[in-house]
Amino acid sequence: MRRLALPLAGMAAVALAVTGFTPGSSAAPAPAADTRPSYYSLKLPAGMAVADLVRDGYDISHAHGSRPTLVATPAEVDRLRARGVVLGKTGDVYQPVARVASDAAGTTYYGGYHTTAGHEQHNAAVATAHSDLVKLYDIGDSWKKTQGTGGHDIQALCITKLTTGDCALNSTGKKPKFVLHAQIHAREVSTGEIAYQWIDLLVTQYGKDPAITSLVDSRELWVVPMANPDGVDVVASNPTQPVMQRKNVDNSTGGCPAGDAGVDLNRNSSFQWDVNQGGPCDETYPGVKAVSEPETVAVQGLLDKIFRDTKGEVGEPAAAGTTGVFLTLHSFGSDILAPWGYTNTAAPDKTALVALGKKMGALNGYPVSTGDGGVGYFAPGATDDWLYGTRGVPSYTFEIGPDSGACAGFFPAYSCMGSTFWPKQKPALLYAARAAAAPYGPLP
Ligand SMILES: [Zn+2]
């Protein structure tokens, strides 16, 4: 989710809380408290706002236009009830998952979601097997890699039927560009999987499915399947109860409890960066300055290179002839968010941006909103606002849902990929790629 917050101080305790007491011990400690988090609906007492609880560090998220959802441990629930908040449990954070063979091999976790290593193997395999269609780029380092403590390259693939000049790191390519960007928030695990499926769809159906063949012939289809690989390592470090890591793992500011350090990469861009998004231990911490994080440097640097810089001032519309579409995938909700995300002031191209959003929404069933959607949170420094704000390229956040029911939550069962996530998003992604040729119309 891009507009909520949440320190999950309680998460670090989950793994520690399973130690029981020692039978027969003369000073037996109390049985370990249940610290497993659950999702709750909220009803606030008079005079209290969701924003107050967010400031107090509670993990509250919400789909636009729907009721907020709280992720809380039993201890947090007790504290909130003592303040008069009425809470109704709506679901468990963790689903029972069956181990699969690739979990044991370290390429998947939680029943099938791909680890960083799994994505990296996949990217390399696809690039090797389809060298006529795929260019694989290392666009920069993760924070840990910059520190010499492990970490990863940030990888981007460009998929097209390669001809001279295609998929170069410049803005002079002749094919319109569609960019799919995923898992900048590490715990939003469905998003990286959708990118993985998208890559496979394009390379396996080229030459078979006429619509996909036409797209791959005529577009540069860029994919950043894992924008926050260090964070994904943290998430996957518990394969049956993934860790609620949202941010990167930059702990250089210091002073945070274990698990609370890091920078929210979706608040760290250089467009409308806002120091007031949270402190170093908060889930929306924007970093010490704009583009402080190597992951931001990598992604912003890629987009900077491949899109023409034709946009004027913030209040000016996109230049005539602007091409391209950018989608950044988040979860969980059921929303398409169009610029701006940092303010309720209408973007200069709002009418056209919403029109394209609605076309995609007709395919995945999500409503389109702009600004804060009426709930009072903004996302200054987000990736999509940066690209639209500086290049004029139509840029959207998809909050992958549902926002309630069996496949809701940050950690839905992997079977939801096949039953829900991919079938709903595939047609919307194909449409977005088609629309990249003339995103301001006439729309296909
Ligand atoms: Zn997110």
Short mmCIF file of C-alpha atoms and ligand atoms in Angstrom, two decimals:
data_model
loop_
_atom_site.label_atom_id
_atom_site.label_comp_id
_atom_site.label_asym_id
_atom_site.label_seq_id
_atom_site.Cartn_x
_atom_site.Cartn_y
_atom_site.Cartn_z
CA MET A 1 0.00 0.00 0.00
CA ARG A 2 1.33 3.36 -0.64
CA ARG A 3 -0.52 5.52 1.72
CA LEU A 4 -0.38 4.16 5.14
CA ALA A 5 2.02 3.69 7.61
CA LEU A 6 2.94 1.38 10.27
CA PRO A 7 5.76 0.49 12.40
CA LEU A 8 5.38 -3.14 13.08
CA ALA A 9 7.42 -3.24 16.17
CA GLY A 10 5.40 -6.27 17.14
CA MET A 11 6.60 -8.25 14.15
CA ALA A 12 10.09 -8.69 15.44
CA ALA A 13 8.66 -10.36 18.48
CA VAL A 14 6.77 -12.99 16.56
CA ALA A 15 9.69 -15.33 16.17
CA LEU A 16 10.75 -14.86 19.76
CA ALA A 17 7.41 -15.48 21.34
CA VAL A 18 7.21 -19.21 20.89
CA THR A 19 9.43 -20.03 23.81
CA GLY A 20 7.19 -21.59 26.41
CA PHE A 21 7.90 -21.84 30.10
CA THR A 22 10.03 -24.51 31.65
CA PRO A 23 8.00 -27.19 33.43
CA GLY A 24 8.93 -27.54 37.04
CA SER A 25 10.92 -24.37 37.14
CA SER A 26 10.55 -22.68 40.50
CA ALA A 27 10.00 -19.31 38.85
CA ALA A 28 8.19 -20.38 35.75
CA PRO A 29 7.53 -17.43 33.47
CA ALA A 30 4.01 -16.85 32.28
CA PRO A 31 3.08 -18.71 29.13
CA ALA A 32 4.19 -16.77 26.09
CA ALA A 33 1.57 -14.33 24.89
CA ASP A 34 0.10 -14.81 21.45
CA THR A 35 1.79 -12.15 19.34
CA ARG A 36 0.49 -13.22 15.94
CA PRO A 37 -0.96 -10.24 14.08
CA SER A 38 -4.42 -10.23 12.55
CA TYR A 39 -6.44 -7.84 10.42
CA TYR A 40 -9.15 -5.77 12.09
CA SER A 41 -11.85 -3.35 11.07
CA LEU A 42 -11.91 -0.11 13.07
CA LYS A 43 -14.56 2.10 14.59
CA LEU A 44 -13.08 5.12 16.27
CA PRO A 45 -14.52 7.02 19.22
CA ALA A 46 -15.58 10.61 18.74
CA GLY A 47 -12.61 12.94 18.46
CA MET A 48 -10.19 10.32 17.20
CA ALA A 49 -9.07 10.09 13.58
CA VAL A 50 -7.27 7.37 11.68
CA ALA A 51 -4.43 9.82 11.20
CA ASP A 52 -3.99 10.02 14.98
CA LEU A 53 -3.44 6.27 15.20
CA VAL A 54 -1.09 6.29 12.23
CA ARG A 55 0.99 8.92 13.99
CA ASP A 56 1.02 6.70 17.07
CA GLY A 57 2.61 3.99 14.97
CA TYR A 58 -0.31 1.69 14.22
CA ASP A 59 -0.34 -0.18 10.92
CA ILE A 60 -3.48 1.07 9.25
CA SER A 61 -4.11 0.71 5.58
CA HIS A 62 -7.11 1.22 3.47
CA ALA A 63 -8.36 0.84 0.01
CA HIS A 64 -9.73 4.06 -1.37
CA GLY A 65 -13.32 4.58 -0.49
CA SER A 66 -13.44 1.64 1.85
CA ARG A 67 -13.01 1.25 5.58
CA PRO A 68 -9.53 1.22 7.02
CA THR A 69 -7.90 -2.03 7.98
CA LEU A 70 -5.62 -2.44 10.96
CA VAL A 71 -2.87 -5.01 11.31
CA ALA A 72 -2.29 -5.53 15.00
CA THR A 73 -0.96 -7.92 17.58
CA PRO A 74 -3.17 -8.91 20.52
CA ALA A 75 -1.24 -6.48 22.75
CA GLU A 76 -1.90 -3.63 20.33
CA VAL A 77 -5.55 -4.62 20.18
CA ASP A 78 -5.77 -4.41 23.97
CA ARG A 79 -4.22 -0.93 23.98
CA LEU A 80 -6.59 0.33 21.30
CA ARG A 81 -9.67 -1.10 23.00
CA ALA A 82 -8.59 0.69 26.17
CA ARG A 83 -8.73 3.92 24.18
CA GLY A 84 -12.28 3.22 23.09
CA VAL A 85 -11.59 1.87 19.62
CA VAL A 86 -14.03 -0.83 18.52
CA LEU A 87 -12.18 -3.55 16.63
CA GLY A 88 -13.56 -6.47 14.66
CA LYS A 89 -11.21 -9.19 13.53
CA THR A 90 -11.54 -9.67 9.77
CA GLY A 91 -8.85 -12.21 9.08
CA ASP A 92 -5.53 -13.80 9.83
CA VAL A 93 -2.34 -12.38 8.40
CA TYR A 94 -0.94 -15.82 7.66
CA GLN A 95 -2.60 -18.55 5.66
CA PRO A 96 -1.70 -22.19 6.07
CA VAL A 97 0.64 -23.02 3.21
CA ALA A 98 1.90 -26.24 1.81
CA ARG A 99 5.63 -26.48 1.32
CA VAL A 100 6.58 -26.99 -2.30
CA ALA A 101 9.81 -28.44 -3.66
CA SER A 102 11.12 -25.08 -4.80
CA ASP A 103 10.71 -23.75 -1.24
CA ALA A 104 13.32 -26.25 -0.11
CA ALA A 105 15.56 -25.18 -2.99
CA GLY A 106 15.40 -21.57 -1.84
CA THR A 107 13.88 -20.18 -5.03
CA THR A 108 10.40 -19.84 -3.53
CA TYR A 109 8.80 -19.36 -0.11
CA TYR A 110 5.33 -19.45 1.41
CA GLY A 111 4.08 -22.05 -1.01
CA GLY A 112 5.39 -20.59 -4.25
CA TYR A 113 6.25 -16.88 -4.05
CA HIS A 114 9.65 -16.29 -5.58
CA THR A 115 12.60 -15.31 -3.47
CA THR A 116 15.16 -12.82 -4.70
CA ALA A 117 17.28 -15.74 -5.85
CA GLY A 118 14.27 -17.22 -7.64
CA HIS A 119 13.65 -13.99 -9.52
CA GLU A 120 17.32 -13.63 -10.41
CA GLN A 121 17.51 -17.18 -11.76
CA HIS A 122 14.34 -16.56 -13.73
CA ASN A 123 15.56 -13.30 -15.21
CA ALA A 124 18.83 -14.88 -16.28
CA ALA A 125 17.12 -17.95 -17.72
CA VAL A 126 14.63 -15.89 -19.71
CA ALA A 127 17.38 -13.65 -21.09
CA THR A 128 19.43 -16.67 -22.16
CA ALA A 129 16.55 -18.64 -23.64
CA HIS A 130 15.08 -15.66 -25.51
CA SER A 131 18.09 -13.62 -26.55
CA ASP A 132 16.15 -12.32 -29.55
CA LEU A 133 13.52 -10.83 -27.22
CA VAL A 134 15.14 -9.90 -23.92
CA LYS A 135 17.81 -7.54 -22.68
CA LEU A 136 18.65 -7.90 -18.99
CA TYR A 137 20.13 -4.90 -17.21
CA ASP A 138 21.79 -4.35 -13.87
CA ILE A 139 20.51 -0.86 -13.14
CA GLY A 140 22.16 -0.39 -9.75
CA ASP A 141 22.76 -1.83 -6.33
CA SER A 142 20.63 -2.53 -3.32
CA TRP A 143 21.57 -0.84 -0.07
CA LYS A 144 23.31 -3.92 1.34
CA LYS A 145 25.38 -4.27 -1.79
CA THR A 146 26.57 -0.69 -1.47
CA GLN A 147 27.68 -1.56 2.06
CA GLY A 148 29.57 -4.66 0.99
CA THR A 149 27.32 -6.82 3.17
CA GLY A 150 25.71 -9.00 0.52
CA GLY A 151 22.71 -7.53 -1.22
CA HIS A 152 21.78 -7.55 -4.86
CA ASP A 153 21.82 -5.83 -8.18
CA ILE A 154 18.53 -4.20 -9.10
CA GLN A 155 17.53 -5.89 -12.34
CA ALA A 156 15.45 -4.64 -15.23
CA LEU A 157 14.40 -6.54 -18.30
CA CYS A 158 13.47 -5.01 -21.61
CA ILE A 159 11.36 -7.28 -23.77
CA THR A 160 10.77 -6.65 -27.45
CA LYS A 161 11.55 -8.29 -30.78
CA LEU A 162 15.03 -6.81 -30.76
CA THR A 163 16.06 -4.72 -33.73
CA THR A 164 18.82 -2.15 -33.97
CA GLY A 165 18.46 0.53 -31.31
CA ASP A 166 15.80 -1.26 -29.28
CA CYS A 167 15.99 -1.46 -25.49
CA ALA A 168 18.92 0.93 -25.27
CA LEU A 169 19.38 3.02 -22.15
CA ASN A 170 18.37 6.18 -23.92
CA SER A 171 15.17 7.94 -24.91
CA THR A 172 15.65 7.75 -28.66
CA GLY A 173 14.18 4.29 -29.19
CA LYS A 174 11.44 4.17 -31.79
CA LYS A 175 9.06 1.86 -29.95
CA PRO A 176 6.75 3.20 -27.23
CA LYS A 177 7.64 2.00 -23.74
CA PHE A 178 5.55 0.29 -21.11
CA VAL A 179 7.18 -0.15 -17.69
CA LEU A 180 5.94 -2.56 -15.02
CA HIS A 181 7.54 -1.95 -11.61
CA ALA A 182 6.92 -4.32 -8.70
CA GLN A 183 7.65 -5.09 -5.07
CA ILE A 184 9.13 -1.75 -4.10
CA HIS A 185 7.32 -2.58 -0.87
CA ALA A 186 8.80 -5.94 -0.08
CA ARG A 187 5.90 -7.42 1.89
CA GLU A 188 3.46 -6.81 -0.99
CA VAL A 189 4.29 -10.26 -2.21
CA SER A 190 1.68 -10.66 -4.94
CA THR A 191 3.27 -7.84 -6.93
CA GLY A 192 6.58 -9.51 -7.75
CA GLU A 193 4.71 -12.62 -8.81
CA ILE A 194 2.56 -10.66 -11.24
CA ALA A 195 5.72 -9.25 -12.80
CA TYR A 196 7.16 -12.76 -13.01
CA GLN A 197 4.04 -14.02 -14.80
CA TRP A 198 4.05 -11.02 -17.11
CA ILE A 199 7.62 -11.77 -18.23
CA ASP A 200 6.71 -15.39 -18.90
CA LEU A 201 3.57 -14.46 -20.78
CA LEU A 202 5.46 -12.21 -23.17
CA VAL A 203 8.34 -14.54 -23.95
CA THR A 204 6.36 -17.78 -24.15
CA GLN A 205 3.45 -16.43 -26.19
CA TYR A 206 5.55 -14.50 -28.70
CA GLY A 207 4.95 -16.09 -32.08
CA LYS A 208 1.92 -17.97 -30.76
CA ASP A 209 -0.62 -15.41 -29.59
CA PRO A 210 -1.12 -12.78 -32.32
CA ALA A 211 -1.98 -9.97 -29.91
CA ILE A 212 1.09 -10.61 -27.77
CA THR A 213 3.31 -11.03 -30.81
CA SER A 214 2.13 -7.67 -32.08
CA LEU A 215 2.82 -6.03 -28.72
CA VAL A 216 6.30 -7.51 -28.43
CA ASP A 217 7.06 -6.43 -31.99
CA SER A 218 5.94 -2.87 -31.46
CA ARG A 219 6.67 -1.92 -27.83
CA GLU A 220 9.59 -1.91 -25.44
CA LEU A 221 8.16 -3.79 -22.45
CA TRP A 222 10.32 -2.96 -19.44
CA VAL A 223 9.97 -4.85 -16.18
CA VAL A 224 11.56 -4.23 -12.79
CA PRO A 225 10.22 -7.30 -11.00
CA MET A 226 11.85 -6.58 -7.65
CA ALA A 227 12.59 -2.97 -6.84
CA ASN A 228 13.53 -3.80 -3.23
CA PRO A 229 15.46 -7.10 -3.24
CA ASP A 230 17.03 -6.66 0.21
CA GLY A 231 13.55 -6.22 1.61
CA VAL A 232 12.34 -9.33 -0.19
CA ASP A 233 15.16 -11.27 1.45
CA VAL A 234 13.80 -10.22 4.83
CA VAL A 235 10.23 -11.14 3.90
CA ALA A 236 11.28 -14.58 2.65
CA SER A 237 13.51 -15.26 5.65
CA ASN A 238 10.53 -16.90 7.34
CA PRO A 239 9.09 -19.11 4.60
CA THR A 240 5.87 -20.03 6.42
CA GLN A 241 5.18 -16.70 8.16
CA PRO A 242 6.82 -14.07 5.95
CA VAL A 243 8.23 -11.02 7.71
CA MET A 244 6.25 -7.76 7.35
CA GLN A 245 9.17 -5.84 5.81
CA ARG A 246 7.95 -2.89 3.74
CA LYS A 247 11.04 -0.67 3.44
CA ASN A 248 14.60 -1.27 2.33
CA VAL A 249 17.05 -2.30 5.03
CA ASP A 250 19.13 0.89 5.33
CA ASN A 251 19.79 1.14 9.06
CA SER A 252 22.38 3.89 8.81
CA THR A 253 20.25 6.41 10.67
CA GLY A 254 20.37 4.19 13.73
CA GLY A 255 18.21 4.08 16.81
CA CYS A 256 15.43 1.81 15.58
CA PRO A 257 14.31 -1.43 17.20
CA ALA A 258 15.16 -4.55 15.25
CA GLY A 259 13.04 -4.76 12.14
CA ASP A 260 11.93 -1.12 12.15
CA ALA A 261 14.87 0.47 10.30
CA GLY A 262 14.80 1.27 6.61
CA VAL A 263 13.63 3.85 4.12
CA ASP A 264 10.27 3.77 2.36
CA LEU A 265 11.47 3.70 -1.24
CA ASN A 266 8.05 4.93 -2.37
CA ARG A 267 8.62 8.19 -0.45
CA ASN A 268 12.24 8.67 -1.54
CA SER A 269 11.98 10.04 -5.09
CA SER A 270 13.04 13.58 -5.88
CA PHE A 271 9.53 14.74 -6.83
CA GLN A 272 7.75 16.48 -3.93
CA TRP A 273 9.96 14.67 -1.42
CA ASP A 274 8.68 15.52 2.05
CA VAL A 275 10.76 15.25 5.20
CA ASN A 276 7.58 15.07 7.30
CA GLN A 277 6.55 11.59 6.22
CA GLY A 278 7.88 9.88 9.32
CA GLY A 279 10.94 9.27 11.42
CA PRO A 280 13.61 6.64 10.76
CA CYS A 281 11.66 3.87 12.48
CA ASP A 282 8.33 4.65 10.79
CA GLU A 283 7.11 2.71 7.81
CA THR A 284 6.84 5.84 5.65
CA TYR A 285 10.28 7.23 6.52
CA PRO A 286 11.34 9.11 3.39
CA GLY A 287 15.10 8.98 4.06
CA VAL A 288 17.53 11.72 5.06
CA LYS A 289 17.03 13.41 1.70
CA ALA A 290 15.45 12.78 -1.69
CA VAL A 291 17.03 9.91 -3.64
CA SER A 292 19.16 8.96 -0.64
CA GLU A 293 18.75 5.26 -1.36
CA PRO A 294 20.60 3.28 -4.03
CA GLU A 295 17.39 1.49 -5.03
CA THR A 296 15.82 4.87 -5.82
CA VAL A 297 18.91 5.90 -7.76
CA ALA A 298 18.60 2.70 -9.79
CA VAL A 299 14.92 2.94 -10.74
CA GLN A 300 14.75 6.71 -11.10
CA GLY A 301 17.96 6.54 -13.12
CA LEU A 302 16.48 3.98 -15.49
CA LEU A 303 13.29 5.97 -16.03
CA ASP A 304 15.33 9.14 -16.43
CA LYS A 305 17.32 7.53 -19.23
CA ILE A 306 14.53 5.90 -21.21
CA PHE A 307 11.87 8.63 -21.20
CA ARG A 308 12.22 11.94 -22.98
CA ASP A 309 12.37 14.97 -20.73
CA THR A 310 9.71 17.08 -22.39
CA LYS A 311 7.56 18.07 -19.43
CA GLY A 312 7.44 21.66 -18.26
CA GLU A 313 6.67 22.89 -14.76
CA VAL A 314 4.59 20.92 -12.28
CA GLY A 315 1.41 22.72 -13.28
CA GLU A 316 1.90 22.26 -17.01
CA PRO A 317 0.40 19.35 -18.92
CA ALA A 318 2.42 16.65 -20.64
CA ALA A 319 3.94 17.64 -23.94
CA ALA A 320 2.04 16.76 -27.11
CA GLY A 321 3.18 13.42 -28.43
CA THR A 322 4.18 12.01 -25.03
CA THR A 323 4.25 8.22 -25.18
CA GLY A 324 4.63 5.49 -22.59
CA VAL A 325 2.76 4.09 -19.61
CA PHE A 326 4.17 3.23 -16.19
CA LEU A 327 2.54 0.95 -13.62
CA THR A 328 3.86 0.39 -10.12
CA LEU A 329 2.29 -2.57 -8.33
CA HIS A 330 1.38 -2.46 -4.65
CA SER A 331 -0.96 -4.41 -2.38
CA PHE A 332 -3.40 -4.82 -0.86
CA GLY A 333 -6.51 -3.05 -2.01
CA SER A 334 -8.54 -2.91 -5.18
CA ASP A 335 -7.60 0.41 -6.65
CA ILE A 336 -6.01 2.24 -9.49
CA LEU A 337 -4.41 5.44 -8.24
CA ALA A 338 -3.65 8.13 -10.79
CA PRO A 339 -1.56 11.29 -10.26
CA TRP A 340 -1.26 13.20 -8.19
CA GLY A 341 -0.61 11.11 -5.12
CA TYR A 342 0.99 13.92 -3.15
CA THR A 343 -1.89 16.42 -3.24
CA ASN A 344 -5.58 16.74 -3.93
CA THR A 345 -4.87 19.50 -6.41
CA ALA A 346 -5.81 18.15 -9.83
CA ALA A 347 -2.93 17.07 -12.07
CA PRO A 348 -2.87 19.14 -15.26
CA ASP A 349 -3.72 16.04 -17.31
CA LYS A 350 -6.17 14.64 -14.77
CA THR A 351 -9.01 14.08 -17.22
CA ALA A 352 -6.85 12.06 -19.59
CA LEU A 353 -5.06 10.21 -16.80
CA VAL A 354 -8.37 9.14 -15.30
CA ALA A 355 -9.70 8.15 -18.73
CA LEU A 356 -6.82 5.74 -19.28
CA GLY A 357 -7.13 4.54 -15.68
CA LYS A 358 -10.79 3.73 -16.23
CA LYS A 359 -9.97 1.71 -19.34
CA MET A 360 -7.61 -0.42 -17.28
CA GLY A 361 -10.09 -0.50 -14.43
CA ALA A 362 -12.75 -1.87 -16.72
CA LEU A 363 -10.47 -4.89 -17.15
CA ASN A 364 -9.33 -5.55 -13.58
CA GLY A 365 -12.46 -4.27 -11.87
CA TYR A 366 -10.76 -1.51 -9.88
CA PRO A 367 -12.06 2.03 -9.45
CA VAL A 368 -9.74 4.95 -10.27
CA SER A 369 -8.97 7.69 -7.79
CA THR A 370 -6.55 10.57 -7.44
CA GLY A 371 -5.08 12.47 -4.53
CA ASP A 372 -5.86 10.96 -1.16
CA GLY A 373 -9.11 9.39 -2.27
CA GLY A 374 -10.82 11.21 0.58
CA VAL A 375 -8.99 9.46 3.38
CA GLY A 376 -6.34 11.98 4.34
CA TYR A 377 -3.06 10.30 3.37
CA PHE A 378 -0.77 11.39 0.61
CA ALA A 379 2.31 9.82 -0.93
CA PRO A 380 4.85 12.56 -1.64
CA GLY A 381 8.05 11.23 -3.13
CA ALA A 382 6.36 8.25 -4.81
CA THR A 383 7.70 6.71 -8.00
CA ASP A 384 4.62 7.29 -10.13
CA ASP A 385 4.28 10.96 -9.27
CA TRP A 386 7.98 11.41 -10.11
CA LEU A 387 7.63 9.98 -13.60
CA TYR A 388 4.43 11.80 -14.46
CA GLY A 389 5.61 14.98 -12.76
CA THR A 390 8.97 15.12 -14.51
CA ARG A 391 8.34 13.38 -17.85
CA GLY A 392 4.60 13.58 -18.32
CA VAL A 393 4.30 9.82 -18.77
CA PRO A 394 0.96 8.50 -17.48
CA SER A 395 1.88 6.66 -14.29
CA TYR A 396 -0.32 4.63 -11.99
CA THR A 397 -0.32 2.63 -8.81
CA PHE A 398 -2.28 -0.60 -8.87
CA GLU A 399 -3.26 -1.76 -5.39
CA ILE A 400 -3.64 -5.46 -6.01
CA GLY A 401 -6.58 -6.93 -4.17
CA PRO A 402 -9.12 -7.95 -3.13
CA ASP A 403 -9.24 -5.78 -0.04
CA SER A 404 -11.26 -8.36 1.85
CA GLY A 405 -11.96 -12.06 1.61
CA ALA A 406 -9.85 -15.12 1.06
CA CYS A 407 -7.14 -13.57 -1.12
CA ALA A 408 -6.85 -10.27 0.75
CA GLY A 409 -3.92 -9.24 2.89
CA PHE A 410 -0.20 -8.91 2.38
CA PHE A 411 0.37 -12.66 2.46
CA PRO A 412 -2.42 -14.42 0.58
CA ALA A 413 -2.07 -18.09 -0.21
CA TYR A 414 -0.04 -18.64 -3.35
CA SER A 415 -3.06 -20.28 -4.99
CA CYS A 416 -4.56 -16.77 -5.19
CA MET A 417 -2.08 -16.02 -7.98
CA GLY A 418 -3.81 -18.45 -10.29
CA SER A 419 -7.34 -17.93 -9.03
CA THR A 420 -7.43 -14.16 -8.72
CA PHE A 421 -4.38 -11.97 -9.15
CA TRP A 422 -3.07 -13.00 -12.53
CA PRO A 423 -6.41 -13.51 -14.31
CA LYS A 424 -7.54 -10.05 -13.21
CA GLN A 425 -4.33 -8.17 -13.97
CA LYS A 426 -3.24 -9.83 -17.21
CA PRO A 427 -5.80 -8.06 -19.43
CA ALA A 428 -5.16 -4.72 -17.71
CA LEU A 429 -1.41 -5.03 -18.28
CA LEU A 430 -1.89 -5.96 -21.92
CA TYR A 431 -4.13 -2.94 -22.36
CA ALA A 432 -1.62 -0.62 -20.66
CA ALA A 433 1.10 -1.83 -22.99
CA ARG A 434 -1.09 -1.21 -26.02
CA ALA A 435 -2.02 2.24 -24.78
CA ALA A 436 1.64 3.24 -24.43
CA ALA A 437 1.68 4.33 -28.08
CA ALA A 438 -0.85 7.10 -27.48
CA PRO A 439 -1.69 7.25 -23.77
CA TYR A 440 -3.34 10.65 -24.06
CA GLY A 441 -5.57 9.39 -26.80
CA PRO A 442 -7.16 8.33 -28.89
CA LEU A 443 -7.15 5.29 -26.60
CA PRO A 444 -7.40 1.81 -28.04
ZN ZN B 1 2.97 -0.49 -1.33
#
